[in-house]
Amino acid sequence: MLNYFDERGSLLLVMNVLLAALLAQAVRGCADITVTETVWVTATNVASGVSSLASTSSSLVVVPTSTPPLPVTSSLSTTTVLPTSQTGGPGPSATYNPLPLPAIAKTASPHNFNALVNREGLTVIHNSCNYTLFLTVNPPQCGGIVHGHEIAAGETYTEPIRSCPDDSGISLQITSKVHTKPILVEYSERNGISYDLSFIDCLEKTTTNMSGCAGWDEGHQCGSASGCPVFACQPGEYCDRTSYTIPEYGLTEANKDERNPVPAPVGWCKANSGIVWEICAGSQMAMARKYSG
Ligand SMILES: *[C@@H]1O[C@H](CO)[C@@H](O)[C@H](O)[C@H]1NC(C)=O
Ligand SMILES: *[C@@H]1O[C@H](CO)[C@@H](O)[C@H](O)[C@H]1NC(C)=O
């Protein structure tokens, strides 16, 4: 599963570090700054000087000590479908871990979600929840202000991929009436697009409780063009290897030598591929719809 990262790990890791810094700027937002023209900045060689991926991950492996019993069904005609875990197979959600294990990058939607269809150069957001979502895009100077834009149940929102004058990242923030702290998809386009799904702002810190995050109880997925990473979170799952649930993926100044080589859940896709994000991806409404792209 980690082949993707093995091949491009160095780039991704550095992208991730860059993204973290860039997104920190982006998230601060600046409501009083006017829209500025888009400037493209050429990427520097980010892959140099990164240590090998294999060197430290084994020391961080955490083996679960107990597995909850599987539910027993009372009749053959009733099938209990367990939510699949980060690895795609049946299993429980992760337990809280301040140092999540290496990210899992699948390149297709989980079998119980619809396939995501990207649209070139666009951000596509599907609201498969049966309630209205509100979208805010930060920072506002990167392509115009979107603040609390309503996306009705079942609707799809699109806008052009943005870029910022200072080359910082963009954060797409989703809330609802009852979920007032945002879930994020963060991206940055520069000779390609990097992206991640983040629950950091809406979960209860240092717990696995993400019920404050819109759509979490019915699942999330975000991706880009076919063959690029899809980060999914099953309904109700604490998905700490496919999304950000811990700031900087646990990287601190003190642990950076061991932690830097651990792949974080940041995707990368070729330029102009766009971003596609579905909220409530495992809902009945999601199952009932077919995307035409
Ligand atoms: C929305 O979906 C949830 C979960 O499936 C369900 O419990 C609820 O009744 C639905 N609400 C409406 C208004 O359809
Ligand atoms: C989970 O977090 C929500 C708010 O985000 C809170 O209302 C709820 O009580 C928490 N649940 C538990 C079991 O702690």
PDB file of C-alpha atoms and ligand atoms in Angstrom:
ATOM      1  CA  MET A   1       0.000   0.000   0.000  1.00  0.00           C
ATOM      2  CA  LEU A   2       2.918   2.276   0.621  1.00  0.00           C
ATOM      3  CA  ASN A   3       4.491   1.834  -2.785  1.00  0.00           C
ATOM      4  CA  TYR A   4       3.072   5.105  -3.816  1.00  0.00           C
ATOM      5  CA  PHE A   5       4.904   6.800  -1.041  1.00  0.00           C
ATOM      6  CA  ASP A   6       8.044   4.753  -1.517  1.00  0.00           C
ATOM      7  CA  GLU A   7       8.339   6.060  -5.037  1.00  0.00           C
ATOM      8  CA  ARG A   8       7.501   9.613  -4.346  1.00  0.00           C
ATOM      9  CA  GLY A   9       7.930   9.747  -0.613  1.00  0.00           C
ATOM     10  CA  SER A  10      10.747  12.216  -0.626  1.00  0.00           C
ATOM     11  CA  LEU A  11       8.812  14.664  -2.696  1.00  0.00           C
ATOM     12  CA  LEU A  12       5.656  14.146  -0.682  1.00  0.00           C
ATOM     13  CA  LEU A  13       7.417  14.577   2.598  1.00  0.00           C
ATOM     14  CA  VAL A  14       8.929  17.838   1.628  1.00  0.00           C
ATOM     15  CA  MET A  15       5.671  18.892   0.004  1.00  0.00           C
ATOM     16  CA  ASN A  16       4.048  18.120   3.285  1.00  0.00           C
ATOM     17  CA  VAL A  17       6.407  20.208   5.286  1.00  0.00           C
ATOM     18  CA  LEU A  18       5.984  23.026   2.804  1.00  0.00           C
ATOM     19  CA  LEU A  19       2.245  22.608   2.782  1.00  0.00           C
ATOM     20  CA  ALA A  20       2.078  22.716   6.546  1.00  0.00           C
ATOM     21  CA  ALA A  21       3.901  26.024   6.543  1.00  0.00           C
ATOM     22  CA  LEU A  22       1.924  27.374   3.627  1.00  0.00           C
ATOM     23  CA  LEU A  23      -1.399  26.280   4.958  1.00  0.00           C
ATOM     24  CA  ALA A  24      -0.649  27.763   8.320  1.00  0.00           C
ATOM     25  CA  GLN A  25      -0.532  31.073   6.488  1.00  0.00           C
ATOM     26  CA  ALA A  26      -3.604  30.277   4.458  1.00  0.00           C
ATOM     27  CA  VAL A  27      -5.742  29.357   7.405  1.00  0.00           C
ATOM     28  CA  ARG A  28      -5.009  32.605   9.138  1.00  0.00           C
ATOM     29  CA  GLY A  29      -6.968  34.264   6.371  1.00  0.00           C
ATOM     30  CA  CYS A  30      -7.083  38.009   5.928  1.00  0.00           C
ATOM     31  CA  ALA A  31     -10.549  39.381   5.438  1.00  0.00           C
ATOM     32  CA  ASP A  32      -9.285  42.896   4.807  1.00  0.00           C
ATOM     33  CA  ILE A  33      -6.954  42.014   1.961  1.00  0.00           C
ATOM     34  CA  THR A  34      -8.327  42.598  -1.513  1.00  0.00           C
ATOM     35  CA  VAL A  35      -8.197  40.093  -4.306  1.00  0.00           C
ATOM     36  CA  THR A  36      -4.791  40.009  -5.890  1.00  0.00           C
ATOM     37  CA  GLU A  37      -3.747  38.674  -9.211  1.00  0.00           C
ATOM     38  CA  THR A  38      -2.667  35.078  -9.401  1.00  0.00           C
ATOM     39  CA  VAL A  39       1.046  34.494  -9.691  1.00  0.00           C
ATOM     40  CA  TRP A  40       2.612  31.162 -10.534  1.00  0.00           C
ATOM     41  CA  VAL A  41       5.882  30.406  -8.874  1.00  0.00           C
ATOM     42  CA  THR A  42       8.238  27.827 -10.261  1.00  0.00           C
ATOM     43  CA  ALA A  43       8.895  24.921  -7.910  1.00  0.00           C
ATOM     44  CA  THR A  44      12.383  24.569  -6.590  1.00  0.00           C
ATOM     45  CA  ASN A  45      13.989  21.187  -6.251  1.00  0.00           C
ATOM     46  CA  VAL A  46      12.354  20.008  -3.070  1.00  0.00           C
ATOM     47  CA  ALA A  47      13.542  16.419  -3.120  1.00  0.00           C
ATOM     48  CA  SER A  48      17.122  16.938  -2.037  1.00  0.00           C
ATOM     49  CA  GLY A  49      18.402  16.089   1.397  1.00  0.00           C
ATOM     50  CA  VAL A  50      15.547  13.882   2.544  1.00  0.00           C
ATOM     51  CA  SER A  51      16.511  10.786   4.464  1.00  0.00           C
ATOM     52  CA  SER A  52      15.319   7.319   3.572  1.00  0.00           C
ATOM     53  CA  LEU A  53      11.737   6.357   4.283  1.00  0.00           C
ATOM     54  CA  ALA A  54      12.452   2.910   5.592  1.00  0.00           C
ATOM     55  CA  SER A  55      14.795   3.950   8.338  1.00  0.00           C
ATOM     56  CA  THR A  56      12.506   4.674  11.248  1.00  0.00           C
ATOM     57  CA  SER A  57       8.956   3.621  10.562  1.00  0.00           C
ATOM     58  CA  SER A  58       9.285   0.190  12.159  1.00  0.00           C
ATOM     59  CA  SER A  59      10.078   1.710  15.518  1.00  0.00           C
ATOM     60  CA  LEU A  60       6.764   3.534  15.408  1.00  0.00           C
ATOM     61  CA  VAL A  61       4.529   0.583  14.632  1.00  0.00           C
ATOM     62  CA  VAL A  62       1.787   0.242  17.213  1.00  0.00           C
ATOM     63  CA  VAL A  63       0.015  -3.080  17.468  1.00  0.00           C
ATOM     64  CA  PRO A  64      -3.542  -2.869  18.766  1.00  0.00           C
ATOM     65  CA  THR A  65      -3.818  -4.816  21.972  1.00  0.00           C
ATOM     66  CA  SER A  66      -7.462  -5.707  21.652  1.00  0.00           C
ATOM     67  CA  THR A  67     -10.058  -5.959  18.935  1.00  0.00           C
ATOM     68  CA  PRO A  68     -13.736  -5.413  19.704  1.00  0.00           C
ATOM     69  CA  PRO A  69     -15.859  -8.524  19.155  1.00  0.00           C
ATOM     70  CA  LEU A  70     -17.662  -8.661  15.830  1.00  0.00           C
ATOM     71  CA  PRO A  71     -21.415  -8.180  16.016  1.00  0.00           C
ATOM     72  CA  VAL A  72     -23.352 -11.418  15.731  1.00  0.00           C
ATOM     73  CA  THR A  73     -26.302 -11.383  13.387  1.00  0.00           C
ATOM     74  CA  SER A  74     -29.403 -13.173  14.494  1.00  0.00           C
ATOM     75  CA  SER A  75     -30.569 -14.488  11.151  1.00  0.00           C
ATOM     76  CA  LEU A  76     -28.993 -15.379   7.845  1.00  0.00           C
ATOM     77  CA  SER A  77     -31.088 -12.871   5.992  1.00  0.00           C
ATOM     78  CA  THR A  78     -29.657 -10.002   8.031  1.00  0.00           C
ATOM     79  CA  THR A  79     -26.181  -8.937   7.113  1.00  0.00           C
ATOM     80  CA  THR A  80     -24.255  -6.562   9.279  1.00  0.00           C
ATOM     81  CA  VAL A  81     -21.919  -4.520   7.132  1.00  0.00           C
ATOM     82  CA  LEU A  82     -19.049  -3.326   9.210  1.00  0.00           C
ATOM     83  CA  PRO A  83     -17.522  -0.030   8.250  1.00  0.00           C
ATOM     84  CA  THR A  84     -14.198  -0.673   6.612  1.00  0.00           C
ATOM     85  CA  SER A  85     -11.146   0.728   8.224  1.00  0.00           C
ATOM     86  CA  GLN A  86      -8.310   2.823   6.848  1.00  0.00           C
ATOM     87  CA  THR A  87      -6.874  -0.200   5.116  1.00  0.00           C
ATOM     88  CA  GLY A  88     -10.124  -0.895   3.275  1.00  0.00           C
ATOM     89  CA  GLY A  89     -10.903  -4.140   5.086  1.00  0.00           C
ATOM     90  CA  PRO A  90     -13.408  -4.601   7.876  1.00  0.00           C
ATOM     91  CA  GLY A  91     -12.190  -3.523  11.250  1.00  0.00           C
ATOM     92  CA  PRO A  92     -12.466  -1.017  14.032  1.00  0.00           C
ATOM     93  CA  SER A  93     -11.452   2.589  13.923  1.00  0.00           C
ATOM     94  CA  ALA A  94      -8.017   3.457  15.128  1.00  0.00           C
ATOM     95  CA  THR A  95      -7.460   4.417  18.716  1.00  0.00           C
ATOM     96  CA  TYR A  96      -5.946   7.770  19.525  1.00  0.00           C
ATOM     97  CA  ASN A  97      -2.275   7.886  18.680  1.00  0.00           C
ATOM     98  CA  PRO A  98      -0.309  11.128  18.932  1.00  0.00           C
ATOM     99  CA  LEU A  99       2.082   9.722  16.310  1.00  0.00           C
ATOM    100  CA  PRO A 100      -0.096   8.205  13.568  1.00  0.00           C
ATOM    101  CA  LEU A 101       1.419   5.351  11.572  1.00  0.00           C
ATOM    102  CA  PRO A 102       2.536   5.989   7.989  1.00  0.00           C
ATOM    103  CA  ALA A 103      -0.290   7.357   5.871  1.00  0.00           C
ATOM    104  CA  ILE A 104      -2.303   5.003   3.687  1.00  0.00           C
ATOM    105  CA  ALA A 105      -2.712   6.238   0.147  1.00  0.00           C
ATOM    106  CA  LYS A 106      -5.277   4.364  -1.901  1.00  0.00           C
ATOM    107  CA  THR A 107      -5.718   5.367  -5.498  1.00  0.00           C
ATOM    108  CA  ALA A 108      -9.422   4.548  -5.738  1.00  0.00           C
ATOM    109  CA  SER A 109     -12.527   5.168  -3.679  1.00  0.00           C
ATOM    110  CA  PRO A 110     -13.471   2.505  -1.133  1.00  0.00           C
ATOM    111  CA  HIS A 111     -15.854  -0.085  -2.619  1.00  0.00           C
ATOM    112  CA  ASN A 112     -18.738   1.166  -0.486  1.00  0.00           C
ATOM    113  CA  PHE A 113     -18.420   4.757  -1.810  1.00  0.00           C
ATOM    114  CA  ASN A 114     -18.996   6.094  -5.299  1.00  0.00           C
ATOM    115  CA  ALA A 115     -15.986   6.605  -7.514  1.00  0.00           C
ATOM    116  CA  LEU A 116     -14.904  10.232  -7.551  1.00  0.00           C
ATOM    117  CA  VAL A 117     -14.786  11.950 -10.920  1.00  0.00           C
ATOM    118  CA  ASN A 118     -12.489  14.958 -11.141  1.00  0.00           C
ATOM    119  CA  ARG A 119     -12.965  17.905 -13.476  1.00  0.00           C
ATOM    120  CA  GLU A 120      -9.937  19.588 -14.938  1.00  0.00           C
ATOM    121  CA  GLY A 121      -8.971  22.804 -13.220  1.00  0.00           C
ATOM    122  CA  LEU A 122     -11.951  22.757 -10.865  1.00  0.00           C
ATOM    123  CA  THR A 123     -12.718  22.232  -7.230  1.00  0.00           C
ATOM    124  CA  VAL A 124     -15.781  19.983  -7.065  1.00  0.00           C
ATOM    125  CA  ILE A 125     -17.641  19.540  -3.770  1.00  0.00           C
ATOM    126  CA  HIS A 126     -20.519  17.071  -3.545  1.00  0.00           C
ATOM    127  CA  ASN A 127     -22.881  17.480  -0.620  1.00  0.00           C
ATOM    128  CA  SER A 128     -24.271  13.974  -0.160  1.00  0.00           C
ATOM    129  CA  CYS A 129     -25.576  14.878   3.294  1.00  0.00           C
ATOM    130  CA  ASN A 130     -29.271  15.410   3.832  1.00  0.00           C
ATOM    131  CA  TYR A 131     -28.601  18.864   5.281  1.00  0.00           C
ATOM    132  CA  THR A 132     -27.154  22.134   4.026  1.00  0.00           C
ATOM    133  CA  LEU A 133     -23.406  22.640   4.246  1.00  0.00           C
ATOM    134  CA  PHE A 134     -21.606  25.983   4.355  1.00  0.00           C
ATOM    135  CA  LEU A 135     -18.415  26.585   2.444  1.00  0.00           C
ATOM    136  CA  THR A 136     -15.741  29.126   3.255  1.00  0.00           C
ATOM    137  CA  VAL A 137     -12.590  29.373   1.179  1.00  0.00           C
ATOM    138  CA  ASN A 138      -9.435  30.900   2.640  1.00  0.00           C
ATOM    139  CA  PRO A 139      -7.433  32.973   2.188  1.00  0.00           C
ATOM    140  CA  PRO A 140      -9.910  35.312   0.484  1.00  0.00           C
ATOM    141  CA  GLN A 141      -7.298  37.135  -1.572  1.00  0.00           C
ATOM    142  CA  CYS A 142      -6.622  33.988  -3.575  1.00  0.00           C
ATOM    143  CA  GLY A 143      -9.410  34.079  -6.111  1.00  0.00           C
ATOM    144  CA  GLY A 144     -12.198  35.939  -4.359  1.00  0.00           C
ATOM    145  CA  ILE A 145     -14.337  35.681  -1.276  1.00  0.00           C
ATOM    146  CA  VAL A 146     -16.491  32.680  -0.477  1.00  0.00           C
ATOM    147  CA  HIS A 147     -17.806  32.899   3.047  1.00  0.00           C
ATOM    148  CA  GLY A 148     -20.548  30.605   4.328  1.00  0.00           C
ATOM    149  CA  HIS A 149     -21.767  29.782   0.819  1.00  0.00           C
ATOM    150  CA  GLU A 150     -24.687  27.345   1.092  1.00  0.00           C
ATOM    151  CA  ILE A 151     -24.441  23.979  -0.600  1.00  0.00           C
ATOM    152  CA  ALA A 152     -27.876  22.428  -0.302  1.00  0.00           C
ATOM    153  CA  ALA A 153     -28.413  18.733   0.414  1.00  0.00           C
ATOM    154  CA  GLY A 154     -27.626  16.735  -2.706  1.00  0.00           C
ATOM    155  CA  GLU A 155     -26.016  19.639  -4.550  1.00  0.00           C
ATOM    156  CA  THR A 156     -22.618  19.933  -6.126  1.00  0.00           C
ATOM    157  CA  TYR A 157     -20.543  23.114  -5.955  1.00  0.00           C
ATOM    158  CA  THR A 158     -17.721  23.911  -8.333  1.00  0.00           C
ATOM    159  CA  GLU A 159     -15.219  26.727  -8.647  1.00  0.00           C
ATOM    160  CA  PRO A 160     -11.892  27.139 -10.428  1.00  0.00           C
ATOM    161  CA  ILE A 161      -8.782  25.902  -8.653  1.00  0.00           C
ATOM    162  CA  ARG A 162      -7.227  28.901  -6.938  1.00  0.00           C
ATOM    163  CA  SER A 163      -3.692  29.953  -6.456  1.00  0.00           C
ATOM    164  CA  CYS A 164      -2.254  32.581  -4.187  1.00  0.00           C
ATOM    165  CA  PRO A 165       0.045  35.479  -4.950  1.00  0.00           C
ATOM    166  CA  ASP A 166       2.522  34.253  -2.364  1.00  0.00           C
ATOM    167  CA  ASP A 167       2.158  30.629  -3.429  1.00  0.00           C
ATOM    168  CA  SER A 168       0.551  29.654  -0.122  1.00  0.00           C
ATOM    169  CA  GLY A 169      -2.090  26.950   0.180  1.00  0.00           C
ATOM    170  CA  ILE A 170      -5.861  27.174  -0.036  1.00  0.00           C
ATOM    171  CA  SER A 171      -8.225  25.742   2.535  1.00  0.00           C
ATOM    172  CA  LEU A 172     -11.783  24.722   1.688  1.00  0.00           C
ATOM    173  CA  GLN A 173     -13.736  24.777   4.935  1.00  0.00           C
ATOM    174  CA  ILE A 174     -17.062  23.031   5.431  1.00  0.00           C
ATOM    175  CA  THR A 175     -19.428  23.519   8.351  1.00  0.00           C
ATOM    176  CA  SER A 176     -23.131  22.954   8.937  1.00  0.00           C
ATOM    177  CA  LYS A 177     -25.699  24.452  11.252  1.00  0.00           C
ATOM    178  CA  VAL A 178     -24.820  21.969  13.979  1.00  0.00           C
ATOM    179  CA  HIS A 179     -21.169  21.439  13.036  1.00  0.00           C
ATOM    180  CA  THR A 180     -19.746  24.888  13.535  1.00  0.00           C
ATOM    181  CA  LYS A 181     -16.029  24.074  13.417  1.00  0.00           C
ATOM    182  CA  PRO A 182     -14.781  23.319   9.915  1.00  0.00           C
ATOM    183  CA  ILE A 183     -13.518  20.215   8.189  1.00  0.00           C
ATOM    184  CA  LEU A 184     -10.849  21.141   5.681  1.00  0.00           C
ATOM    185  CA  VAL A 185      -9.573  20.100   2.360  1.00  0.00           C
ATOM    186  CA  GLU A 186      -6.290  21.880   1.847  1.00  0.00           C
ATOM    187  CA  TYR A 187      -4.601  22.154  -1.497  1.00  0.00           C
ATOM    188  CA  SER A 188      -1.819  23.918  -3.256  1.00  0.00           C
ATOM    189  CA  GLU A 189      -1.330  23.987  -7.010  1.00  0.00           C
ATOM    190  CA  ARG A 190       2.180  24.447  -8.305  1.00  0.00           C
ATOM    191  CA  ASN A 191       3.369  22.321 -11.219  1.00  0.00           C
ATOM    192  CA  GLY A 192       0.898  19.779  -9.883  1.00  0.00           C
ATOM    193  CA  ILE A 193      -1.634  19.753  -7.111  1.00  0.00           C
ATOM    194  CA  SER A 194      -1.081  18.571  -3.556  1.00  0.00           C
ATOM    195  CA  TYR A 195      -4.023  18.045  -1.242  1.00  0.00           C
ATOM    196  CA  ASP A 196      -5.125  16.620   2.072  1.00  0.00           C
ATOM    197  CA  LEU A 197      -8.202  16.102   4.208  1.00  0.00           C
ATOM    198  CA  SER A 198      -8.068  17.536   7.733  1.00  0.00           C
ATOM    199  CA  PHE A 199     -10.298  17.144  10.782  1.00  0.00           C
ATOM    200  CA  ILE A 200      -7.947  19.009  13.078  1.00  0.00           C
ATOM    201  CA  ASP A 201     -10.193  22.014  13.623  1.00  0.00           C
ATOM    202  CA  CYS A 202     -13.466  20.156  14.286  1.00  0.00           C
ATOM    203  CA  LEU A 203     -12.456  17.145  16.363  1.00  0.00           C
ATOM    204  CA  GLU A 204     -12.066  17.105  20.106  1.00  0.00           C
ATOM    205  CA  LYS A 205      -8.328  17.487  20.652  1.00  0.00           C
ATOM    206  CA  THR A 206      -6.431  14.383  21.794  1.00  0.00           C
ATOM    207  CA  THR A 207      -9.499  12.159  21.474  1.00  0.00           C
ATOM    208  CA  THR A 208     -11.068  10.117  18.669  1.00  0.00           C
ATOM    209  CA  ASN A 209     -14.290  12.125  18.906  1.00  0.00           C
ATOM    210  CA  MET A 210     -14.982  13.661  15.509  1.00  0.00           C
ATOM    211  CA  SER A 211     -18.730  14.037  15.932  1.00  0.00           C
ATOM    212  CA  GLY A 212     -18.293  17.814  15.743  1.00  0.00           C
ATOM    213  CA  CYS A 213     -17.226  17.451  12.091  1.00  0.00           C
ATOM    214  CA  ALA A 214     -19.882  17.861   9.394  1.00  0.00           C
ATOM    215  CA  GLY A 215     -20.584  14.625   7.558  1.00  0.00           C
ATOM    216  CA  TRP A 216     -18.198  12.577   9.644  1.00  0.00           C
ATOM    217  CA  ASP A 217     -20.848  10.052  10.685  1.00  0.00           C
ATOM    218  CA  GLU A 218     -21.553   9.322   7.013  1.00  0.00           C
ATOM    219  CA  GLY A 219     -18.040   9.473   5.605  1.00  0.00           C
ATOM    220  CA  HIS A 220     -15.727  11.639   3.538  1.00  0.00           C
ATOM    221  CA  GLN A 221     -13.528  11.213   0.524  1.00  0.00           C
ATOM    222  CA  CYS A 222     -11.332  13.537  -1.459  1.00  0.00           C
ATOM    223  CA  GLY A 223      -9.197  12.935  -4.495  1.00  0.00           C
ATOM    224  CA  SER A 224      -8.139  14.252  -7.842  1.00  0.00           C
ATOM    225  CA  ALA A 225      -7.611  12.642 -11.249  1.00  0.00           C
ATOM    226  CA  SER A 226      -7.936   8.898 -11.707  1.00  0.00           C
ATOM    227  CA  GLY A 227      -4.918   7.077 -10.309  1.00  0.00           C
ATOM    228  CA  CYS A 228      -4.064   9.801  -7.793  1.00  0.00           C
ATOM    229  CA  PRO A 229      -4.541   9.313  -4.033  1.00  0.00           C
ATOM    230  CA  VAL A 230      -8.066   9.180  -2.606  1.00  0.00           C
ATOM    231  CA  PHE A 231      -8.278   9.972   1.100  1.00  0.00           C
ATOM    232  CA  ALA A 232     -11.388   8.411   2.546  1.00  0.00           C
ATOM    233  CA  CYS A 233     -12.817   8.262   6.017  1.00  0.00           C
ATOM    234  CA  GLN A 234     -15.523   5.679   6.587  1.00  0.00           C
ATOM    235  CA  PRO A 235     -18.732   6.642   8.379  1.00  0.00           C
ATOM    236  CA  GLY A 236     -17.836   7.247  12.003  1.00  0.00           C
ATOM    237  CA  GLU A 237     -14.246   6.170  11.605  1.00  0.00           C
ATOM    238  CA  TYR A 238     -11.320   7.779  13.400  1.00  0.00           C
ATOM    239  CA  CYS A 239      -9.202   7.804  10.250  1.00  0.00           C
ATOM    240  CA  ASP A 240      -5.854   9.050  11.463  1.00  0.00           C
ATOM    241  CA  ARG A 241      -3.866   7.550   8.563  1.00  0.00           C
ATOM    242  CA  THR A 242      -5.940   8.973   5.728  1.00  0.00           C
ATOM    243  CA  SER A 243      -6.484  12.455   7.110  1.00  0.00           C
ATOM    244  CA  TYR A 244      -4.927  14.935   9.465  1.00  0.00           C
ATOM    245  CA  THR A 245      -6.199  14.408  12.999  1.00  0.00           C
ATOM    246  CA  ILE A 246      -2.935  15.475  14.665  1.00  0.00           C
ATOM    247  CA  PRO A 247      -1.230  18.775  13.819  1.00  0.00           C
ATOM    248  CA  GLU A 248       1.729  18.297  11.471  1.00  0.00           C
ATOM    249  CA  TYR A 249       1.084  14.518  11.579  1.00  0.00           C
ATOM    250  CA  GLY A 250       2.849  14.471  14.933  1.00  0.00           C
ATOM    251  CA  LEU A 251       5.969  16.188  13.648  1.00  0.00           C
ATOM    252  CA  THR A 252       7.612  18.484  16.174  1.00  0.00           C
ATOM    253  CA  GLU A 253      10.944  20.214  16.365  1.00  0.00           C
ATOM    254  CA  ALA A 254      12.003  17.717  19.021  1.00  0.00           C
ATOM    255  CA  ASN A 255      11.135  14.544  17.054  1.00  0.00           C
ATOM    256  CA  LYS A 256      11.800  15.702  13.522  1.00  0.00           C
ATOM    257  CA  ASP A 257      14.625  13.276  12.787  1.00  0.00           C
ATOM    258  CA  GLU A 258      12.440  10.222  13.440  1.00  0.00           C
ATOM    259  CA  ARG A 259       9.190  11.764  12.324  1.00  0.00           C
ATOM    260  CA  ASN A 260      10.154  13.447   9.066  1.00  0.00           C
ATOM    261  CA  PRO A 261      10.486  10.149   7.197  1.00  0.00           C
ATOM    262  CA  VAL A 262       6.958   9.014   8.153  1.00  0.00           C
ATOM    263  CA  PRO A 263       4.637   9.600   5.182  1.00  0.00           C
ATOM    264  CA  ALA A 264       1.801  11.995   5.955  1.00  0.00           C
ATOM    265  CA  PRO A 265      -1.587  11.812   4.175  1.00  0.00           C
ATOM    266  CA  VAL A 266      -0.866  14.360   1.474  1.00  0.00           C
ATOM    267  CA  GLY A 267      -1.767  13.537  -2.112  1.00  0.00           C
ATOM    268  CA  TRP A 268      -0.113  14.702  -5.273  1.00  0.00           C
ATOM    269  CA  CYS A 269      -1.527  14.783  -8.770  1.00  0.00           C
ATOM    270  CA  LYS A 270      -0.511  16.292 -12.061  1.00  0.00           C
ATOM    271  CA  ALA A 271      -1.247  19.933 -12.821  1.00  0.00           C
ATOM    272  CA  ASN A 272      -4.788  20.989 -13.679  1.00  0.00           C
ATOM    273  CA  SER A 273      -6.336  17.789 -12.304  1.00  0.00           C
ATOM    274  CA  GLY A 274      -8.586  19.623  -9.872  1.00  0.00           C
ATOM    275  CA  ILE A 275      -9.854  18.495  -6.482  1.00  0.00           C
ATOM    276  CA  VAL A 276     -13.010  16.510  -5.795  1.00  0.00           C
ATOM    277  CA  TRP A 277     -14.434  16.139  -2.298  1.00  0.00           C
ATOM    278  CA  GLU A 278     -17.574  14.361  -1.176  1.00  0.00           C
ATOM    279  CA  ILE A 279     -19.113  14.886   2.240  1.00  0.00           C
ATOM    280  CA  CYS A 280     -21.410  12.109   3.585  1.00  0.00           C
ATOM    281  CA  ALA A 281     -19.847   9.806   0.992  1.00  0.00           C
ATOM    282  CA  GLY A 282     -21.404   6.695   2.524  1.00  0.00           C
ATOM    283  CA  SER A 283     -24.929   8.067   2.894  1.00  0.00           C
ATOM    284  CA  GLN A 284     -28.060   6.685   1.292  1.00  0.00           C
ATOM    285  CA  MET A 285     -28.167   9.762  -0.896  1.00  0.00           C
ATOM    286  CA  ALA A 286     -24.622   9.083  -2.054  1.00  0.00           C
ATOM    287  CA  MET A 287     -25.552   5.520  -2.897  1.00  0.00           C
ATOM    288  CA  ALA A 288     -28.548   6.703  -4.852  1.00  0.00           C
ATOM    289  CA  ARG A 289     -26.630   9.103  -7.047  1.00  0.00           C
ATOM    290  CA  LYS A 290     -24.361   8.588  -9.993  1.00  0.00           C
ATOM    291  CA  TYR A 291     -21.826  11.220 -10.883  1.00  0.00           C
ATOM    292  CA  SER A 292     -21.587  12.210 -14.471  1.00  0.00           C
ATOM    293  CA  GLY A 293     -18.315  14.052 -13.915  1.00  0.00           C
TER     294      GLY A 293
HETATM  295  C1  LIG B   1     -30.884  12.308   7.306  1.00  0.00           C
HETATM  296  O1  LIG B   1     -30.099  11.124   7.376  1.00  0.00           O
HETATM  297  C2  LIG B   1     -29.982  10.584   8.657  1.00  0.00           C
HETATM  298  C3  LIG B   1     -28.993   9.454   8.604  1.00  0.00           C
HETATM  299  O2  LIG B   1     -29.295   8.563   7.562  1.00  0.00           O
HETATM  300  C4  LIG B   1     -31.363  10.170   9.162  1.00  0.00           C
HETATM  301  O3  LIG B   1     -31.263   9.671  10.455  1.00  0.00           O
HETATM  302  C5  LIG B   1     -32.278  11.393   9.145  1.00  0.00           C
HETATM  303  O4  LIG B   1     -33.576  11.015   9.495  1.00  0.00           O
HETATM  304  C6  LIG B   1     -32.293  12.043   7.778  1.00  0.00           C
HETATM  305  N1  LIG B   1     -33.030  13.290   7.844  1.00  0.00           N
HETATM  306  C7  LIG B   1     -33.832  13.703   6.874  1.00  0.00           C
HETATM  307  C8  LIG B   1     -34.459  15.033   7.079  1.00  0.00           C
HETATM  308  O5  LIG B   1     -34.029  13.056   5.847  1.00  0.00           O
HETATM  309  C1  LIG B   2     -17.874  14.536  21.218  1.00  0.00           C
HETATM  310  O1  LIG B   2     -17.668  15.882  20.854  1.00  0.00           O
HETATM  311  C2  LIG B   2     -18.853  16.639  20.802  1.00  0.00           C
HETATM  312  C3  LIG B   2     -18.514  18.040  20.341  1.00  0.00           C
HETATM  313  O2  LIG B   2     -17.530  18.038  19.348  1.00  0.00           O
HETATM  314  C4  LIG B   2     -19.527  16.672  22.141  1.00  0.00           C
HETATM  315  O3  LIG B   2     -20.753  17.383  22.043  1.00  0.00           O
HETATM  316  C5  LIG B   2     -19.807  15.249  22.597  1.00  0.00           C
HETATM  317  O4  LIG B   2     -20.317  15.263  23.897  1.00  0.00           O
HETATM  318  C6  LIG B   2     -18.520  14.440  22.575  1.00  0.00           C
HETATM  319  N1  LIG B   2     -18.834  13.046  22.877  1.00  0.00           N
HETATM  320  C7  LIG B   2     -18.193  12.360  23.805  1.00  0.00           C
HETATM  321  C8  LIG B   2     -18.591  10.928  23.938  1.00  0.00           C
HETATM  322  O5  LIG B   2     -17.324  12.851  24.491  1.00  0.00           O
END
